[in-house]
JSON list of C-alpha atoms in Angstrom, two decimals:
[
{"chain": "X", "resi": 1, "resn": "UNK", "atom": "CA", "xyz": [173.58, 104.45, 66.87]},
{"chain": "X", "resi": 2, "resn": "UNK", "atom": "CA", "xyz": [171.15, 103.00, 69.31]},
{"chain": "X", "resi": 3, "resn": "UNK", "atom": "CA", "xyz": [171.98, 105.63, 71.86]},
{"chain": "X", "resi": 4, "resn": "UNK", "atom": "CA", "xyz": [171.62, 108.39, 69.24]},
{"chain": "X", "resi": 5, "resn": "UNK", "atom": "CA", "xyz": [168.12, 107.22, 68.20]},
{"chain": "X", "resi": 6, "resn": "UNK", "atom": "CA", "xyz": [167.03, 107.06, 71.81]},
{"chain": "X", "resi": 7, "resn": "UNK", "atom": "CA", "xyz": [168.34, 110.61, 72.32]},
{"chain": "X", "resi": 8, "resn": "UNK", "atom": "CA", "xyz": [166.40, 111.87, 69.27]},
{"chain": "X", "resi": 9, "resn": "UNK", "atom": "CA", "xyz": [163.21, 110.20, 70.46]},
{"chain": "X", "resi": 10, "resn": "UNK", "atom": "CA", "xyz": [163.38, 111.91, 73.82]},
{"chain": "X", "resi": 11, "resn": "UNK", "atom": "CA", "xyz": [162.28, 115.50, 74.27]},
{"chain": "X", "resi": 12, "resn": "UNK", "atom": "CA", "xyz": [164.87, 118.19, 74.67]},
{"chain": "X", "resi": 13, "resn": "UNK", "atom": "CA", "xyz": [163.46, 119.32, 77.98]},
{"chain": "X", "resi": 14, "resn": "UNK", "atom": "CA", "xyz": [163.93, 115.84, 79.36]},
{"chain": "X", "resi": 15, "resn": "UNK", "atom": "CA", "xyz": [167.46, 115.41, 78.09]},
{"chain": "X", "resi": 16, "resn": "UNK", "atom": "CA", "xyz": [170.35, 116.12, 80.34]},
{"chain": "X", "resi": 17, "resn": "UNK", "atom": "CA", "xyz": [173.22, 118.39, 79.44]},
{"chain": "X", "resi": 18, "resn": "UNK", "atom": "CA", "xyz": [175.49, 115.44, 78.82]},
{"chain": "X", "resi": 19, "resn": "UNK", "atom": "CA", "xyz": [173.04, 113.95, 76.35]},
{"chain": "X", "resi": 20, "resn": "UNK", "atom": "CA", "xyz": [172.75, 117.28, 74.56]},
{"chain": "X", "resi": 21, "resn": "UNK", "atom": "CA", "xyz": [176.54, 117.63, 74.36]},
{"chain": "X", "resi": 22, "resn": "UNK", "atom": "CA", "xyz": [176.78, 114.12, 73.01]},
{"chain": "X", "resi": 23, "resn": "UNK", "atom": "CA", "xyz": [174.49, 114.98, 70.06]},
{"chain": "X", "resi": 24, "resn": "UNK", "atom": "CA", "xyz": [175.78, 116.60, 66.90]},
{"chain": "X", "resi": 25, "resn": "UNK", "atom": "CA", "xyz": [174.66, 120.00, 65.70]},
{"chain": "X", "resi": 26, "resn": "UNK", "atom": "CA", "xyz": [172.52, 118.59, 62.88]},
{"chain": "X", "resi": 27, "resn": "UNK", "atom": "CA", "xyz": [170.71, 116.32, 65.31]},
{"chain": "X", "resi": 28, "resn": "UNK", "atom": "CA", "xyz": [170.10, 119.16, 67.73]},
{"chain": "X", "resi": 29, "resn": "UNK", "atom": "CA", "xyz": [168.83, 121.45, 64.95]},
{"chain": "X", "resi": 30, "resn": "UNK", "atom": "CA", "xyz": [166.47, 118.80, 63.58]},
{"chain": "X", "resi": 31, "resn": "UNK", "atom": "CA", "xyz": [165.32, 118.02, 67.07]},
{"chain": "X", "resi": 32, "resn": "UNK", "atom": "CA", "xyz": [164.75, 121.68, 67.77]},
{"chain": "X", "resi": 33, "resn": "UNK", "atom": "CA", "xyz": [162.84, 122.20, 64.51]},
{"chain": "X", "resi": 34, "resn": "UNK", "atom": "CA", "xyz": [160.66, 119.23, 65.25]},
{"chain": "X", "resi": 35, "resn": "UNK", "atom": "CA", "xyz": [159.98, 120.47, 68.77]},
{"chain": "X", "resi": 36, "resn": "UNK", "atom": "CA", "xyz": [159.10, 123.90, 67.41]},
{"chain": "X", "resi": 37, "resn": "UNK", "atom": "CA", "xyz": [156.74, 122.41, 64.82]},
{"chain": "X", "resi": 38, "resn": "UNK", "atom": "CA", "xyz": [155.08, 120.30, 67.47]},
{"chain": "X", "resi": 39, "resn": "UNK", "atom": "CA", "xyz": [154.70, 123.33, 69.73]},
{"chain": "X", "resi": 40, "resn": "UNK", "atom": "CA", "xyz": [153.28, 125.37, 66.85]},
{"chain": "X", "resi": 41, "resn": "UNK", "atom": "CA", "xyz": [150.79, 122.64, 66.03]},
{"chain": "X", "resi": 42, "resn": "UNK", "atom": "CA", "xyz": [149.90, 122.43, 69.71]},
{"chain": "X", "resi": 43, "resn": "UNK", "atom": "CA", "xyz": [149.44, 126.21, 69.83]},
{"chain": "X", "resi": 44, "resn": "UNK", "atom": "CA", "xyz": [147.28, 126.09, 66.71]},
{"chain": "X", "resi": 45, "resn": "UNK", "atom": "CA", "xyz": [145.23, 123.28, 68.18]},
{"chain": "X", "resi": 46, "resn": "UNK", "atom": "CA", "xyz": [144.96, 125.21, 71.42]},
{"chain": "X", "resi": 47, "resn": "UNK", "atom": "CA", "xyz": [143.81, 128.30, 69.52]},
{"chain": "X", "resi": 48, "resn": "UNK", "atom": "CA", "xyz": [141.17, 126.26, 67.74]},
{"chain": "X", "resi": 49, "resn": "UNK", "atom": "CA", "xyz": [140.02, 124.81, 71.04]},
{"chain": "X", "resi": 50, "resn": "UNK", "atom": "CA", "xyz": [139.91, 128.30, 72.56]},
{"chain": "X", "resi": 51, "resn": "UNK", "atom": "CA", "xyz": [137.88, 129.57, 69.60]},
{"chain": "X", "resi": 52, "resn": "UNK", "atom": "CA", "xyz": [135.50, 126.66, 69.93]},
{"chain": "X", "resi": 53, "resn": "UNK", "atom": "CA", "xyz": [135.22, 127.21, 73.68]},
{"chain": "X", "resi": 54, "resn": "UNK", "atom": "CA", "xyz": [134.65, 130.93, 73.12]},
{"chain": "X", "resi": 55, "resn": "UNK", "atom": "CA", "xyz": [132.01, 130.11, 70.53]},
{"chain": "X", "resi": 56, "resn": "UNK", "atom": "CA", "xyz": [130.29, 127.75, 72.94]},
{"chain": "X", "resi": 57, "resn": "UNK", "atom": "CA", "xyz": [130.64, 130.36, 75.67]},
{"chain": "X", "resi": 58, "resn": "UNK", "atom": "CA", "xyz": [129.00, 132.97, 73.44]},
{"chain": "X", "resi": 59, "resn": "UNK", "atom": "CA", "xyz": [126.18, 130.52, 72.75]},
{"chain": "X", "resi": 60, "resn": "UNK", "atom": "CA", "xyz": [125.78, 129.88, 76.45]},
{"chain": "X", "resi": 61, "resn": "UNK", "atom": "CA", "xyz": [125.78, 133.61, 77.17]},
{"chain": "X", "resi": 62, "resn": "UNK", "atom": "CA", "xyz": [123.11, 134.12, 74.50]},
{"chain": "X", "resi": 63, "resn": "UNK", "atom": "CA", "xyz": [121.05, 131.33, 76.05]},
{"chain": "X", "resi": 64, "resn": "UNK", "atom": "CA", "xyz": [121.53, 132.93, 79.47]},
{"chain": "X", "resi": 65, "resn": "UNK", "atom": "CA", "xyz": [120.27, 136.28, 78.12]},
{"chain": "X", "resi": 66, "resn": "UNK", "atom": "CA", "xyz": [117.25, 134.57, 76.56]},
{"chain": "X", "resi": 67, "resn": "UNK", "atom": "CA", "xyz": [116.61, 132.68, 79.79]},
{"chain": "X", "resi": 68, "resn": "UNK", "atom": "CA", "xyz": [116.84, 135.96, 81.72]},
{"chain": "X", "resi": 69, "resn": "UNK", "atom": "CA", "xyz": [114.25, 137.51, 79.39]},
{"chain": "X", "resi": 70, "resn": "UNK", "atom": "CA", "xyz": [112.02, 134.45, 79.76]},
{"chain": "X", "resi": 71, "resn": "UNK", "atom": "CA", "xyz": [112.52, 134.51, 83.54]},
{"chain": "X", "resi": 72, "resn": "UNK", "atom": "CA", "xyz": [111.58, 138.20, 83.66]},
{"chain": "X", "resi": 73, "resn": "UNK", "atom": "CA", "xyz": [108.46, 137.53, 81.62]},
{"chain": "X", "resi": 74, "resn": "UNK", "atom": "CA", "xyz": [107.55, 134.57, 83.81]},
{"chain": "X", "resi": 75, "resn": "UNK", "atom": "CA", "xyz": [108.03, 136.68, 86.93]},
{"chain": "X", "resi": 76, "resn": "UNK", "atom": "CA", "xyz": [105.72, 139.35, 85.50]},
{"chain": "X", "resi": 77, "resn": "UNK", "atom": "CA", "xyz": [103.14, 136.68, 84.62]},
{"chain": "X", "resi": 78, "resn": "UNK", "atom": "CA", "xyz": [103.56, 135.20, 88.09]},
{"chain": "X", "resi": 79, "resn": "UNK", "atom": "CA", "xyz": [102.90, 138.60, 89.65]},
{"chain": "X", "resi": 80, "resn": "UNK", "atom": "CA", "xyz": [99.84, 139.08, 87.43]},
{"chain": "X", "resi": 81, "resn": "UNK", "atom": "CA", "xyz": [98.60, 135.63, 88.43]},
{"chain": "X", "resi": 82, "resn": "UNK", "atom": "CA", "xyz": [99.15, 136.48, 92.10]},
{"chain": "X", "resi": 83, "resn": "UNK", "atom": "CA", "xyz": [97.14, 139.68, 91.70]},
{"chain": "X", "resi": 84, "resn": "UNK", "atom": "CA", "xyz": [94.45, 137.75, 89.85]},
{"chain": "X", "resi": 85, "resn": "UNK", "atom": "CA", "xyz": [94.37, 135.11, 92.60]},
{"chain": "X", "resi": 86, "resn": "UNK", "atom": "CA", "xyz": [93.98, 137.84, 95.23]},
{"chain": "X", "resi": 87, "resn": "UNK", "atom": "CA", "xyz": [91.17, 139.41, 93.21]},
{"chain": "X", "resi": 88, "resn": "UNK", "atom": "CA", "xyz": [89.45, 136.05, 92.72]},
{"chain": "X", "resi": 89, "resn": "UNK", "atom": "CA", "xyz": [89.87, 135.25, 96.41]},
{"chain": "X", "resi": 90, "resn": "UNK", "atom": "CA", "xyz": [88.18, 138.55, 97.30]},
{"chain": "X", "resi": 91, "resn": "UNK", "atom": "CA", "xyz": [85.36, 137.73, 94.88]},
{"chain": "X", "resi": 92, "resn": "UNK", "atom": "CA", "xyz": [85.11, 134.26, 96.39]},
{"chain": "X", "resi": 93, "resn": "UNK", "atom": "CA", "xyz": [84.75, 135.72, 99.87]},
{"chain": "X", "resi": 94, "resn": "UNK", "atom": "CA", "xyz": [82.14, 138.19, 98.62]},
{"chain": "X", "resi": 95, "resn": "UNK", "atom": "CA", "xyz": [80.22, 135.43, 96.83]},
{"chain": "X", "resi": 96, "resn": "UNK", "atom": "CA", "xyz": [80.45, 133.22, 99.92]},
{"chain": "X", "resi": 97, "resn": "UNK", "atom": "CA", "xyz": [79.11, 136.02, 102.09]},
{"chain": "X", "resi": 98, "resn": "UNK", "atom": "CA", "xyz": [76.35, 136.76, 99.58]},
{"chain": "X", "resi": 99, "resn": "UNK", "atom": "CA", "xyz": [75.46, 133.05, 99.37]},
{"chain": "X", "resi": 100, "resn": "UNK", "atom": "CA", "xyz": [75.25, 132.87, 103.16]},
{"chain": "X", "resi": 101, "resn": "UNK", "atom": "CA", "xyz": [72.96, 135.92, 103.20]},
{"chain": "X", "resi": 102, "resn": "UNK", "atom": "CA", "xyz": [70.80, 134.43, 100.45]},
{"chain": "X", "resi": 103, "resn": "UNK", "atom": "CA", "xyz": [70.67, 131.14, 102.37]},
{"chain": "X", "resi": 104, "resn": "UNK", "atom": "CA", "xyz": [69.50, 132.93, 105.51]},
{"chain": "X", "resi": 105, "resn": "UNK", "atom": "CA", "xyz": [66.98, 134.88, 103.44]},
{"chain": "X", "resi": 106, "resn": "UNK", "atom": "CA", "xyz": [65.77, 131.64, 101.86]},
{"chain": "X", "resi": 107, "resn": "UNK", "atom": "CA", "xyz": [65.33, 129.99, 105.26]},
{"chain": "X", "resi": 108, "resn": "UNK", "atom": "CA", "xyz": [63.45, 133.03, 106.55]},
{"chain": "X", "resi": 109, "resn": "UNK", "atom": "CA", "xyz": [61.31, 133.24, 103.41]},
{"chain": "X", "resi": 110, "resn": "UNK", "atom": "CA", "xyz": [60.55, 129.51, 103.60]},
{"chain": "X", "resi": 111, "resn": "UNK", "atom": "CA", "xyz": [59.58, 129.87, 107.26]},
{"chain": "X", "resi": 112, "resn": "UNK", "atom": "CA", "xyz": [57.31, 132.83, 106.50]},
{"chain": "X", "resi": 113, "resn": "UNK", "atom": "CA", "xyz": [55.79, 130.99, 103.53]},
{"chain": "X", "resi": 114, "resn": "UNK", "atom": "CA", "xyz": [55.14, 127.92, 105.67]},
{"chain": "X", "resi": 115, "resn": "UNK", "atom": "CA", "xyz": [53.43, 130.07, 108.27]},
{"chain": "X", "resi": 116, "resn": "UNK", "atom": "CA", "xyz": [51.42, 131.92, 105.62]},
{"chain": "X", "resi": 117, "resn": "UNK", "atom": "CA", "xyz": [50.59, 128.65, 103.91]},
{"chain": "X", "resi": 118, "resn": "UNK", "atom": "CA", "xyz": [49.35, 127.21, 107.18]},
{"chain": "X", "resi": 119, "resn": "UNK", "atom": "CA", "xyz": [47.15, 130.28, 107.71]},
{"chain": "X", "resi": 120, "resn": "UNK", "atom": "CA", "xyz": [45.88, 130.11, 104.14]},
{"chain": "X", "resi": 121, "resn": "UNK", "atom": "CA", "xyz": [45.12, 126.41, 104.47]},
{"chain": "X", "resi": 122, "resn": "UNK", "atom": "CA", "xyz": [43.25, 127.08, 107.71]},
{"chain": "X", "resi": 123, "resn": "UNK", "atom": "CA", "xyz": [41.27, 129.88, 106.06]},
{"chain": "X", "resi": 124, "resn": "UNK", "atom": "CA", "xyz": [40.60, 127.63, 103.08]},
{"chain": "X", "resi": 125, "resn": "UNK", "atom": "CA", "xyz": [39.33, 124.88, 105.37]},
{"chain": "X", "resi": 126, "resn": "UNK", "atom": "CA", "xyz": [37.09, 127.41, 107.14]},
{"chain": "X", "resi": 127, "resn": "UNK", "atom": "CA", "xyz": [35.79, 128.66, 103.80]},
{"chain": "X", "resi": 128, "resn": "UNK", "atom": "CA", "xyz": [35.13, 125.09, 102.67]},
{"chain": "X", "resi": 129, "resn": "UNK", "atom": "CA", "xyz": [33.18, 124.41, 105.86]},
{"chain": "X", "resi": 130, "resn": "UNK", "atom": "CA", "xyz": [31.24, 127.64, 105.37]},
{"chain": "X", "resi": 131, "resn": "UNK", "atom": "CA", "xyz": [30.60, 126.69, 101.76]},
{"chain": "X", "resi": 132, "resn": "UNK", "atom": "CA", "xyz": [29.37, 123.25, 102.77]},
{"chain": "X", "resi": 133, "resn": "UNK", "atom": "CA", "xyz": [27.09, 124.88, 105.35]},
{"chain": "X", "resi": 134, "resn": "UNK", "atom": "CA", "xyz": [25.78, 127.34, 102.76]},
{"chain": "X", "resi": 135, "resn": "UNK", "atom": "CA", "xyz": [25.19, 124.54, 100.27]},
{"chain": "X", "resi": 136, "resn": "UNK", "atom": "CA", "xyz": [23.30, 122.55, 102.89]},
{"chain": "X", "resi": 137, "resn": "UNK", "atom": "CA", "xyz": [21.33, 125.62, 103.91]},
{"chain": "X", "resi": 138, "resn": "UNK", "atom": "CA", "xyz": [20.49, 126.36, 100.26]},
{"chain": "X", "resi": 139, "resn": "UNK", "atom": "CA", "xyz": [19.30, 122.80, 99.77]},
{"chain": "X", "resi": 140, "resn": "UNK", "atom": "CA", "xyz": [17.12, 123.07, 102.88]},
{"chain": "X", "resi": 141, "resn": "UNK", "atom": "CA", "xyz": [15.74, 126.38, 101.64]},
{"chain": "X", "resi": 142, "resn": "UNK", "atom": "CA", "xyz": [14.99, 124.90, 98.23]},
{"chain": "X", "resi": 143, "resn": "UNK", "atom": "CA", "xyz": [13.15, 121.99, 99.83]},
{"chain": "X", "resi": 144, "resn": "UNK", "atom": "CA", "xyz": [11.25, 124.41, 102.06]},
{"chain": "X", "resi": 145, "resn": "UNK", "atom": "CA", "xyz": [10.33, 126.54, 99.05]},
{"chain": "X", "resi": 146, "resn": "UNK", "atom": "CA", "xyz": [9.07, 123.51, 97.18]},
{"chain": "X", "resi": 147, "resn": "UNK", "atom": "CA", "xyz": [6.97, 122.44, 100.17]},
{"chain": "X", "resi": 148, "resn": "UNK", "atom": "CA", "xyz": [5.54, 125.94, 100.60]},
{"chain": "X", "resi": 149, "resn": "UNK", "atom": "CA", "xyz": [4.82, 126.20, 96.92]},
{"chain": "X", "resi": 150, "resn": "UNK", "atom": "CA", "xyz": [2.99, 122.87, 96.93]},
{"chain": "X", "resi": 151, "resn": "UNK", "atom": "CA", "xyz": [0.94, 123.93, 99.97]},
{"chain": "X", "resi": 152, "resn": "UNK", "atom": "CA", "xyz": [0.09, 127.28, 98.38]},
{"chain": "X", "resi": 153, "resn": "UNK", "atom": "CA", "xyz": [-0.94, 125.61, 95.15]},
{"chain": "X", "resi": 154, "resn": "UNK", "atom": "CA", "xyz": [-3.09, 123.07, 96.99]},
{"chain": "X", "resi": 155, "resn": "UNK", "atom": "CA", "xyz": [-4.79, 125.80, 99.05]},
{"chain": "X", "resi": 156, "resn": "UNK", "atom": "CA", "xyz": [-5.39, 127.97, 96.00]},
{"chain": "X", "resi": 157, "resn": "UNK", "atom": "CA", "xyz": [-6.96, 125.02, 94.23]},
{"chain": "X", "resi": 158, "resn": "UNK", "atom": "CA", "xyz": [-9.19, 124.12, 97.21]},
{"chain": "X", "resi": 159, "resn": "UNK", "atom": "CA", "xyz": [-10.34, 127.69, 98.01]},
{"chain": "X", "resi": 160, "resn": "UNK", "atom": "CA", "xyz": [-13.63, 128.76, 96.31]},
{"chain": "X", "resi": 161, "resn": "UNK", "atom": "CA", "xyz": [-13.44, 131.65, 93.87]},
{"chain": "X", "resi": 162, "resn": "UNK", "atom": "CA", "xyz": [-9.63, 131.99, 94.24]},
{"chain": "X", "resi": 163, "resn": "UNK", "atom": "CA", "xyz": [-9.12, 135.66, 95.18]},
{"chain": "X", "resi": 164, "resn": "UNK", "atom": "CA", "xyz": [-6.18, 137.72, 94.00]},
{"chain": "X", "resi": 165, "resn": "UNK", "atom": "CA", "xyz": [-4.53, 137.60, 97.44]},
{"chain": "X", "resi": 166, "resn": "UNK", "atom": "CA", "xyz": [-4.19, 133.86, 97.17]},
{"chain": "X", "resi": 167, "resn": "UNK", "atom": "CA", "xyz": [-1.86, 134.11, 94.22]},
{"chain": "X", "resi": 168, "resn": "UNK", "atom": "CA", "xyz": [0.58, 136.52, 95.85]},
{"chain": "X", "resi": 169, "resn": "UNK", "atom": "CA", "xyz": [2.21, 134.04, 98.24]},
{"chain": "X", "resi": 170, "resn": "UNK", "atom": "CA", "xyz": [2.56, 131.47, 95.53]},
{"chain": "X", "resi": 171, "resn": "UNK", "atom": "CA", "xyz": [4.16, 133.94, 93.20]},
{"chain": "X", "resi": 172, "resn": "UNK", "atom": "CA", "xyz": [6.51, 135.02, 95.92]},
{"chain": "X", "resi": 173, "resn": "UNK", "atom": "CA", "xyz": [7.24, 131.42, 96.78]},
{"chain": "X", "resi": 174, "resn": "UNK", "atom": "CA", "xyz": [8.32, 130.76, 93.22]},
{"chain": "X", "resi": 175, "resn": "UNK", "atom": "CA", "xyz": [10.81, 133.61, 93.43]},
{"chain": "X", "resi": 176, "resn": "UNK", "atom": "CA", "xyz": [13.39, 131.45, 95.11]},
{"chain": "X", "resi": 177, "resn": "UNK", "atom": "CA", "xyz": [17.00, 131.15, 94.11]},
{"chain": "X", "resi": 178, "resn": "UNK", "atom": "CA", "xyz": [20.32, 132.33, 95.30]},
{"chain": "X", "resi": 179, "resn": "UNK", "atom": "CA", "xyz": [18.96, 135.23, 97.37]},
{"chain": "X", "resi": 180, "resn": "UNK", "atom": "CA", "xyz": [19.64, 137.88, 94.71]},
{"chain": "X", "resi": 181, "resn": "UNK", "atom": "CA", "xyz": [15.92, 138.49, 93.95]},
{"chain": "X", "resi": 182, "resn": "UNK", "atom": "CA", "xyz": [14.54, 141.86, 95.04]},
{"chain": "X", "resi": 183, "resn": "UNK", "atom": "CA", "xyz": [11.24, 140.36, 96.21]},
{"chain": "X", "resi": 184, "resn": "UNK", "atom": "CA", "xyz": [12.84, 138.55, 99.14]},
{"chain": "X", "resi": 185, "resn": "UNK", "atom": "CA", "xyz": [13.43, 134.91, 99.77]},
{"chain": "X", "resi": 186, "resn": "UNK", "atom": "CA", "xyz": [11.16, 132.34, 101.23]},
{"chain": "X", "resi": 187, "resn": "UNK", "atom": "CA", "xyz": [11.42, 132.13, 104.97]},
{"chain": "X", "resi": 188, "resn": "UNK", "atom": "CA", "xyz": [12.02, 135.85, 105.45]},
{"chain": "X", "resi": 189, "resn": "UNK", "atom": "CA", "xyz": [9.74, 137.77, 107.88]},
{"chain": "X", "resi": 190, "resn": "UNK", "atom": "CA", "xyz": [8.17, 139.71, 104.99]},
{"chain": "X", "resi": 191, "resn": "UNK", "atom": "CA", "xyz": [7.27, 136.52, 103.18]},
{"chain": "X", "resi": 192, "resn": "UNK", "atom": "CA", "xyz": [5.87, 134.93, 106.32]},
{"chain": "X", "resi": 193, "resn": "UNK", "atom": "CA", "xyz": [3.90, 138.11, 107.00]},
{"chain": "X", "resi": 194, "resn": "UNK", "atom": "CA", "xyz": [2.30, 137.87, 103.57]},
{"chain": "X", "resi": 195, "resn": "UNK", "atom": "CA", "xyz": [1.54, 134.17, 104.03]},
{"chain": "X", "resi": 196, "resn": "UNK", "atom": "CA", "xyz": [-0.08, 134.66, 107.41]},
{"chain": "X", "resi": 197, "resn": "UNK", "atom": "CA", "xyz": [-2.10, 137.72, 106.34]},
{"chain": "X", "resi": 198, "resn": "UNK", "atom": "CA", "xyz": [-3.37, 135.88, 103.30]},
{"chain": "X", "resi": 199, "resn": "UNK", "atom": "CA", "xyz": [-4.10, 132.80, 105.36]},
{"chain": "X", "resi": 200, "resn": "UNK", "atom": "CA", "xyz": [-3.05, 130.65, 102.47]},
{"chain": "X", "resi": 201, "resn": "UNK", "atom": "CA", "xyz": [-0.28, 128.53, 104.00]},
{"chain": "X", "resi": 202, "resn": "UNK", "atom": "CA", "xyz": [-0.52, 126.26, 107.02]},
{"chain": "X", "resi": 203, "resn": "UNK", "atom": "CA", "xyz": [2.25, 125.85, 109.53]},
{"chain": "X", "resi": 204, "resn": "UNK", "atom": "CA", "xyz": [4.94, 123.62, 108.15]},
{"chain": "X", "resi": 205, "resn": "UNK", "atom": "CA", "xyz": [6.47, 121.30, 110.73]},
{"chain": "X", "resi": 206, "resn": "UNK", "atom": "CA", "xyz": [9.85, 121.49, 108.96]},
{"chain": "X", "resi": 207, "resn": "UNK", "atom": "CA", "xyz": [9.88, 125.30, 109.21]},
{"chain": "X", "resi": 208, "resn": "UNK", "atom": "CA", "xyz": [11.14, 126.88, 112.46]},
{"chain": "X", "resi": 209, "resn": "UNK", "atom": "CA", "xyz": [8.15, 127.91, 114.67]},
{"chain": "X", "resi": 210, "resn": "UNK", "atom": "CA", "xyz": [9.99, 131.02, 115.86]},
{"chain": "X", "resi": 211, "resn": "UNK", "atom": "CA", "xyz": [9.71, 132.51, 112.39]},
{"chain": "X", "resi": 212, "resn": "UNK", "atom": "CA", "xyz": [5.95, 131.92, 112.37]},
{"chain": "X", "resi": 213, "resn": "UNK", "atom": "CA", "xyz": [5.63, 133.47, 115.81]},
{"chain": "X", "resi": 214, "resn": "UNK", "atom": "CA", "xyz": [7.66, 136.52, 114.81]},
{"chain": "X", "resi": 215, "resn": "UNK", "atom": "CA", "xyz": [5.67, 136.96, 111.65]},
{"chain": "X", "resi": 216, "resn": "UNK", "atom": "CA", "xyz": [2.42, 136.58, 113.63]},
{"chain": "X", "resi": 217, "resn": "UNK", "atom": "CA", "xyz": [3.44, 139.27, 116.10]},
{"chain": "X", "resi": 218, "resn": "UNK", "atom": "CA", "xyz": [4.33, 141.57, 113.23]},
{"chain": "X", "resi": 219, "resn": "UNK", "atom": "CA", "xyz": [0.96, 140.98, 111.61]},
{"chain": "X", "resi": 220, "resn": "UNK", "atom": "CA", "xyz": [-0.88, 141.69, 114.87]}
]
């Protein structure tokens, strides 16, 4: 019995011919049925595994298709980005060139402005000096007019009778200002000519003698 149970436990493919001949028909049939059932269950299990593998394979194929679509879209976006980078690089070069030109223009404009500013400052300094000279000259003329007016008034007061000619130089002497009067300013040859002809004003030491001499020659 022990040998029979060992024979039944072993597979038919592993049993020798002697072992098979030693078994009875019932044992061989039961062994064969059991082997067939095991093979059928193995085939069924194999079919299930194949179905599962096929299902997983279909899922992987679907993922591959989706990845191909995504890859195609990414390649198109990559190409668009490359084109955009080329366009932006061209714009960058244009902007760099334009900035360099503007920088050169700014340096040139600053140089010209510095030169013009130096000229304007020099002209302004000259104008200020001229203005100071004119202000000083105007003050001197005002003082001279006041002195001449005082001398004319004193002579008109000291002269007997006070003729009409004595009042003319004084009236003219009062017409002193910024030089815009139509009657002439004090110190002009016409005014000196009137003063000398009238004989109303003495020589003023602060007044240039050349003007008196010129006015005297004109009167002669």
